mmCIF file of C-alpha atoms and ligand atoms in Angstrom:
data_model
loop_
_atom_site.group_PDB
_atom_site.id
_atom_site.type_symbol
_atom_site.label_atom_id
_atom_site.label_comp_id
_atom_site.label_asym_id
_atom_site.label_seq_id
_atom_site.Cartn_x
_atom_site.Cartn_y
_atom_site.Cartn_z
ATOM 1 C CA UNK A 1 -9.437 -1.625 5.384
ATOM 2 C CA UNK A 2 -12.038 0.356 2.913
ATOM 3 C CA UNK A 3 -9.121 2.986 2.334
ATOM 4 C CA UNK A 4 -5.475 3.326 0.805
ATOM 5 C CA UNK A 5 -3.545 5.660 1.982
ATOM 6 C CA UNK A 6 -0.186 6.696 0.549
ATOM 7 C CA UNK A 7 2.163 9.038 2.002
ATOM 8 C CA UNK A 8 3.864 11.913 -0.001
ATOM 9 C CA UNK A 9 7.047 13.246 1.448
ATOM 10 C CA UNK A 10 7.526 17.347 0.743
ATOM 11 C CA UNK A 11 9.790 19.952 1.795
ATOM 12 C CA UNK A 12 12.532 19.317 4.516
ATOM 13 C CA UNK A 13 10.075 17.391 6.903
ATOM 14 C CA UNK A 14 6.632 17.429 6.016
ATOM 15 C CA UNK A 15 3.929 14.231 4.901
ATOM 16 C CA UNK A 16 1.190 14.996 2.715
ATOM 17 C CA UNK A 17 -1.220 11.718 2.811
ATOM 18 C CA UNK A 18 -2.901 11.063 -0.041
ATOM 19 C CA UNK A 19 -6.449 8.826 0.594
ATOM 20 C CA UNK A 20 -8.321 6.991 -1.581
ATOM 21 C CA UNK A 21 -11.371 5.060 -1.470
ATOM 22 C CA UNK A 22 -11.952 2.799 -4.299
ATOM 23 C CA UNK A 23 -15.500 2.099 -3.747
ATOM 24 C CA UNK A 24 -16.465 5.938 -5.062
ATOM 25 C CA UNK A 25 -13.098 6.225 -6.620
ATOM 26 C CA UNK A 26 -12.577 9.499 -4.644
ATOM 27 C CA UNK A 27 -9.133 10.481 -3.656
ATOM 28 C CA UNK A 28 -8.582 13.218 -1.347
ATOM 29 C CA UNK A 29 -5.066 15.120 0.112
ATOM 30 C CA UNK A 30 -4.565 15.939 4.178
ATOM 31 C CA UNK A 31 -2.368 19.297 4.315
ATOM 32 C CA UNK A 32 -0.747 19.679 0.972
ATOM 33 C CA UNK A 33 2.041 21.720 1.765
ATOM 34 C CA UNK A 34 2.973 22.387 -1.810
ATOM 35 C CA UNK A 35 1.047 21.100 -5.082
ATOM 36 C CA UNK A 36 3.403 19.879 -7.883
ATOM 37 C CA UNK A 37 4.557 16.265 -5.805
ATOM 38 C CA UNK A 38 1.068 15.542 -4.669
ATOM 39 C CA UNK A 39 -0.542 15.937 -8.247
ATOM 40 C CA UNK A 40 2.538 13.689 -9.442
ATOM 41 C CA UNK A 41 1.720 10.812 -6.997
ATOM 42 C CA UNK A 42 -1.848 10.613 -7.729
ATOM 43 C CA UNK A 43 -1.133 10.897 -11.303
ATOM 44 C CA UNK A 44 1.035 7.594 -11.408
ATOM 45 C CA UNK A 45 -1.191 6.002 -9.027
ATOM 46 C CA UNK A 46 -4.250 6.966 -11.342
ATOM 47 C CA UNK A 47 -6.061 8.699 -8.583
ATOM 48 C CA UNK A 48 -8.184 11.591 -9.370
ATOM 49 C CA UNK A 49 -8.055 14.157 -6.224
ATOM 50 C CA UNK A 50 -11.767 14.686 -5.387
ATOM 51 C CA UNK A 51 -10.915 16.498 -1.990
ATOM 52 C CA UNK A 52 -8.825 18.630 0.177
ATOM 53 C CA UNK A 53 -8.716 18.299 3.829
ATOM 54 C CA UNK A 54 -6.932 20.789 5.888
ATOM 55 C CA UNK A 55 -6.209 20.215 9.606
ATOM 56 C CA UNK A 56 -4.841 23.725 10.589
ATOM 57 C CA UNK A 57 -3.756 27.199 8.843
ATOM 58 C CA UNK A 58 -0.210 26.873 8.566
ATOM 59 C CA UNK A 59 1.165 27.422 5.003
ATOM 60 C CA UNK A 60 3.429 24.111 5.188
ATOM 61 C CA UNK A 61 -0.479 22.317 5.513
ATOM 62 C CA UNK A 62 -2.091 24.789 2.706
ATOM 63 C CA UNK A 63 0.395 25.975 0.723
ATOM 64 C CA UNK A 64 -0.658 23.586 -2.112
ATOM 65 C CA UNK A 65 -4.401 24.186 -1.562
ATOM 66 C CA UNK A 66 -5.340 26.639 -4.612
ATOM 67 C CA UNK A 67 -3.042 24.743 -7.491
ATOM 68 C CA UNK A 68 -4.394 21.780 -6.927
ATOM 69 C CA UNK A 69 -7.828 23.148 -6.800
ATOM 70 C CA UNK A 70 -7.210 24.372 -9.969
ATOM 71 C CA UNK A 71 -6.033 21.720 -11.423
ATOM 72 C CA UNK A 72 -8.053 19.166 -10.558
ATOM 73 C CA UNK A 73 -11.622 21.392 -9.594
ATOM 74 C CA UNK A 74 -11.137 19.577 -6.248
ATOM 75 C CA UNK A 75 -13.244 20.723 -2.928
ATOM 76 C CA UNK A 76 -11.541 21.756 0.449
ATOM 77 C CA UNK A 77 -12.457 21.178 3.511
ATOM 78 C CA UNK A 78 -11.390 22.608 6.941
ATOM 79 C CA UNK A 79 -11.569 24.401 10.479
ATOM 80 C CA UNK A 80 -14.473 27.091 10.091
ATOM 81 C CA UNK A 81 -12.305 28.711 13.107
ATOM 82 C CA UNK A 82 -9.494 29.295 10.926
ATOM 83 C CA UNK A 83 -11.477 30.211 7.619
ATOM 84 C CA UNK A 84 -10.262 33.596 7.234
ATOM 85 C CA UNK A 85 -6.622 32.163 7.559
ATOM 86 C CA UNK A 86 -7.517 29.315 4.669
ATOM 87 C CA UNK A 87 -9.164 31.650 2.097
ATOM 88 C CA UNK A 88 -9.274 28.701 -0.191
ATOM 89 C CA UNK A 89 -11.432 26.677 1.463
ATOM 90 C CA UNK A 90 -15.103 25.749 0.305
ATOM 91 C CA UNK A 91 -16.496 23.849 3.228
ATOM 92 C CA UNK A 92 -16.084 24.902 6.892
ATOM 93 C CA UNK A 93 -16.207 22.091 9.654
ATOM 94 C CA UNK A 94 -15.987 22.313 13.701
ATOM 95 C CA UNK A 95 -15.598 19.481 16.247
ATOM 96 C CA UNK A 96 -18.227 16.718 15.962
ATOM 97 C CA UNK A 97 -19.160 17.404 12.354
ATOM 98 C CA UNK A 98 -18.695 14.352 10.063
ATOM 99 C CA UNK A 99 -17.156 14.741 6.742
ATOM 100 C CA UNK A 100 -17.484 12.258 3.726
ATOM 101 C CA UNK A 101 -15.194 10.710 1.766
ATOM 102 C CA UNK A 102 -17.097 8.364 -0.908
ATOM 103 C CA UNK A 103 -18.435 5.820 0.981
ATOM 104 C CA UNK A 104 -16.930 6.585 4.527
ATOM 105 C CA UNK A 105 -17.288 8.958 6.731
ATOM 106 C CA UNK A 106 -14.788 10.660 9.297
ATOM 107 C CA UNK A 107 -15.562 12.897 12.291
ATOM 108 C CA UNK A 108 -14.101 15.989 13.102
ATOM 109 C CA UNK A 109 -12.045 16.538 16.345
ATOM 110 C CA UNK A 110 -11.340 20.032 17.742
ATOM 111 C CA UNK A 111 -7.698 19.781 19.211
ATOM 112 C CA UNK A 112 -6.750 23.239 19.533
ATOM 113 C CA UNK A 113 -3.529 24.426 20.914
ATOM 114 C CA UNK A 114 -0.875 24.338 17.997
ATOM 115 C CA UNK A 115 -3.228 26.838 16.342
ATOM 116 C CA UNK A 116 -6.750 27.954 18.028
ATOM 117 C CA UNK A 117 -8.700 26.277 15.261
ATOM 118 C CA UNK A 118 -6.540 22.901 14.744
ATOM 119 C CA UNK A 119 -8.617 19.915 13.921
ATOM 120 C CA UNK A 120 -7.798 16.306 13.243
ATOM 121 C CA UNK A 121 -9.768 13.892 11.206
ATOM 122 C CA UNK A 122 -11.110 10.344 12.467
ATOM 123 C CA UNK A 123 -12.089 7.522 10.296
ATOM 124 C CA UNK A 124 -13.553 5.275 13.310
ATOM 125 C CA UNK A 125 -14.330 2.218 11.147
ATOM 126 C CA UNK A 126 -10.853 1.972 9.350
ATOM 127 C CA UNK A 127 -8.895 3.192 12.496
ATOM 128 C CA UNK A 128 -7.334 5.935 11.050
ATOM 129 C CA UNK A 129 -7.061 9.445 12.432
ATOM 130 C CA UNK A 130 -5.253 12.378 10.700
ATOM 131 C CA UNK A 131 -4.003 14.804 13.287
ATOM 132 C CA UNK A 132 -2.299 17.348 11.742
ATOM 133 C CA UNK A 133 0.584 18.695 13.746
ATOM 134 C CA UNK A 134 -1.221 17.665 17.156
ATOM 135 C CA UNK A 135 0.002 14.516 18.011
ATOM 136 C CA UNK A 136 3.486 13.455 16.752
ATOM 137 C CA UNK A 137 5.802 10.049 17.299
ATOM 138 C CA UNK A 138 6.968 10.267 20.433
ATOM 139 C CA UNK A 139 5.903 14.176 20.668
ATOM 140 C CA UNK A 140 3.096 17.026 20.169
ATOM 141 C CA UNK A 141 2.716 20.394 18.487
ATOM 142 C CA UNK A 142 4.191 23.468 19.567
ATOM 143 C CA UNK A 143 1.768 25.514 21.851
ATOM 144 C CA UNK A 144 1.690 28.565 19.381
ATOM 145 C CA UNK A 145 -1.720 29.595 19.808
ATOM 146 C CA UNK A 146 -3.200 28.036 22.911
ATOM 147 C CA UNK A 147 -2.262 26.213 26.356
ATOM 148 C CA UNK A 148 -0.589 23.182 27.816
ATOM 149 C CA UNK A 149 -3.995 22.814 29.185
ATOM 150 C CA UNK A 150 -5.612 22.055 25.791
ATOM 151 C CA UNK A 151 -2.898 19.825 24.794
ATOM 152 C CA UNK A 152 -3.494 17.814 27.539
ATOM 153 C CA UNK A 153 -7.242 17.570 26.889
ATOM 154 C CA UNK A 154 -5.839 16.843 23.207
ATOM 155 C CA UNK A 155 -3.898 13.917 24.368
ATOM 156 C CA UNK A 156 -6.628 12.661 26.213
ATOM 157 C CA UNK A 157 -9.450 12.942 23.162
ATOM 158 C CA UNK A 158 -6.648 11.244 20.715
ATOM 159 C CA UNK A 159 -5.883 8.280 23.508
ATOM 160 C CA UNK A 160 -10.152 7.766 23.518
ATOM 161 C CA UNK A 161 -9.851 6.280 19.780
ATOM 162 C CA UNK A 162 -8.281 3.571 20.800
ATOM 163 C CA UNK A 163 -5.173 1.724 21.191
ATOM 164 C CA UNK A 164 -5.198 0.089 17.606
ATOM 165 C CA UNK A 165 -5.913 3.499 15.726
ATOM 166 C CA UNK A 166 -3.486 4.324 13.216
ATOM 167 C CA UNK A 167 -2.152 7.983 13.706
ATOM 168 C CA UNK A 168 -1.031 9.910 10.628
ATOM 169 C CA UNK A 169 0.875 12.878 11.712
ATOM 170 C CA UNK A 170 2.160 15.899 9.146
ATOM 171 C CA UNK A 171 5.551 15.741 10.178
ATOM 172 C CA UNK A 172 8.845 13.208 10.459
ATOM 173 C CA UNK A 173 9.808 14.295 13.791
ATOM 174 C CA UNK A 174 10.361 11.120 15.444
ATOM 175 C CA UNK A 175 14.540 10.960 15.963
ATOM 176 C CA UNK A 176 14.745 14.099 17.685
ATOM 177 C CA UNK A 177 11.490 13.793 19.860
ATOM 178 C CA UNK A 178 12.960 10.679 20.526
ATOM 179 C CA UNK A 179 16.440 11.920 21.832
ATOM 180 C CA UNK A 180 14.085 14.342 23.896
ATOM 181 C CA UNK A 181 11.937 11.407 25.363
ATOM 182 C CA UNK A 182 14.907 9.420 26.547
ATOM 183 C CA UNK A 183 15.885 12.450 28.592
ATOM 184 C CA UNK A 184 12.363 12.381 30.484
ATOM 185 C CA UNK A 185 12.309 8.662 30.575
ATOM 186 C CA UNK A 186 15.583 7.038 30.000
ATOM 187 C CA UNK A 187 14.430 3.697 31.851
ATOM 188 C CA UNK A 188 11.254 3.214 29.807
ATOM 189 C CA UNK A 189 12.493 0.081 28.215
ATOM 190 C CA UNK A 190 9.685 0.558 25.383
ATOM 191 C CA UNK A 191 10.997 3.889 24.597
ATOM 192 C CA UNK A 192 14.966 2.549 24.476
ATOM 193 C CA UNK A 193 13.503 -0.177 21.917
ATOM 194 C CA UNK A 194 11.643 1.884 19.740
ATOM 195 C CA UNK A 195 14.580 4.852 19.468
ATOM 196 C CA UNK A 196 16.945 1.584 18.342
ATOM 197 C CA UNK A 197 14.368 0.801 15.926
ATOM 198 C CA UNK A 198 13.696 4.692 14.607
ATOM 199 C CA UNK A 199 17.661 5.023 14.434
ATOM 200 C CA UNK A 200 17.956 2.465 11.757
ATOM 201 C CA UNK A 201 14.972 3.307 10.040
ATOM 202 C CA UNK A 202 16.009 6.874 9.795
ATOM 203 C CA UNK A 203 19.783 5.619 8.997
ATOM 204 C CA UNK A 204 18.013 4.076 5.803
ATOM 205 C CA UNK A 205 16.188 7.322 5.059
ATOM 206 C CA UNK A 206 12.864 5.155 5.732
ATOM 207 C CA UNK A 207 9.822 6.800 7.327
ATOM 208 C CA UNK A 208 8.617 6.004 11.013
ATOM 209 C CA UNK A 209 4.999 7.077 10.759
ATOM 210 C CA UNK A 210 2.277 5.937 11.017
ATOM 211 C CA UNK A 211 2.406 5.545 14.358
ATOM 212 C CA UNK A 212 -0.494 4.117 16.633
ATOM 213 C CA UNK A 213 -2.230 5.322 20.021
ATOM 214 C CA UNK A 214 -0.901 2.083 21.639
ATOM 215 C CA UNK A 215 2.928 3.133 20.601
ATOM 216 C CA UNK A 216 2.327 6.721 21.918
ATOM 217 C CA UNK A 217 0.815 5.540 25.197
ATOM 218 C CA UNK A 218 4.047 3.743 25.718
ATOM 219 C CA UNK A 219 6.651 5.848 24.510
ATOM 220 C CA UNK A 220 5.646 9.691 23.887
ATOM 221 C CA UNK A 221 6.083 11.892 26.700
ATOM 222 C CA UNK A 222 3.320 14.612 26.153
ATOM 223 C CA UNK A 223 0.777 11.579 25.959
ATOM 224 C CA UNK A 224 2.008 10.067 29.256
ATOM 225 C CA UNK A 225 2.586 13.542 30.847
ATOM 226 C CA UNK A 226 0.294 12.876 34.283
ATOM 227 C CA UNK A 227 -0.880 16.577 34.715
ATOM 228 C CA UNK A 228 -1.018 19.870 32.929
ATOM 229 C CA UNK A 229 1.893 21.145 34.698
ATOM 230 C CA UNK A 230 4.112 17.976 33.815
ATOM 231 C CA UNK A 231 2.859 18.100 29.951
ATOM 232 C CA UNK A 232 3.692 22.060 30.164
ATOM 233 C CA UNK A 233 7.357 21.849 31.817
ATOM 234 C CA UNK A 234 8.141 18.858 29.292
ATOM 235 C CA UNK A 235 6.713 21.116 25.897
ATOM 236 C CA UNK A 236 8.978 23.830 27.330
ATOM 237 C CA UNK A 237 11.986 21.829 27.928
ATOM 238 C CA UNK A 238 11.893 20.554 24.423
ATOM 239 C CA UNK A 239 11.103 23.990 23.129
ATOM 240 C CA UNK A 240 14.488 25.043 24.703
ATOM 241 C CA UNK A 241 16.407 21.885 23.577
HETATM 242 ZN ZN1 ZN B 301 1.482 23.477 12.125
HETATM 243 FE FE1 FE B 302 3.379 21.639 10.088
#
């Protein structure tokens, strides 16, 4: 792995990711909800933040942009389609674009539904993807600005990244997602086993992400929905739960 990735838990359940590329010394932050704990963690690691990448405009993903930029002079990259809602953006990208962190390249994937311009960042060689609020451990993002059909297509696009891909999502929602997933598929043994592990981890206050595409294919009721209608029904049931 040509990247070092460190989790910074902030607010009640957000994960901000610090991504360090040791060859160039560049450090990038994914979706800083807030600035101080991110700046502190980078300082502690001796990493100089040179970039921020945003997946979507929600304040719990962009709230730290301005302060981190003020302190570090970093460059902020995010979705062109949401540029008006992220006034701190320096670089606007869209699906298919390549973005560089030092010596490594990520590709931008357009994954609309949670927000209309939501993007994900995929480091193919490193088998890692930063998916914001699109895919969670055993869950998916709420459909605030898009449709179940779009989310169904997003699941196909992320699935196509391959089983071994590590998925870095932006929230620790795993326990509640898993409880819902068990109501959908009570006989799924992979799911039941995963939930046992998740309960133990959360009891100890430990994180349950990153996840992997393989694990989500086996246990995620939204990735496992066989049709748009099935995904829509599951999303509506989860929203009402
Ligand atoms: Zn969001
Ligand atoms: Fe969020």
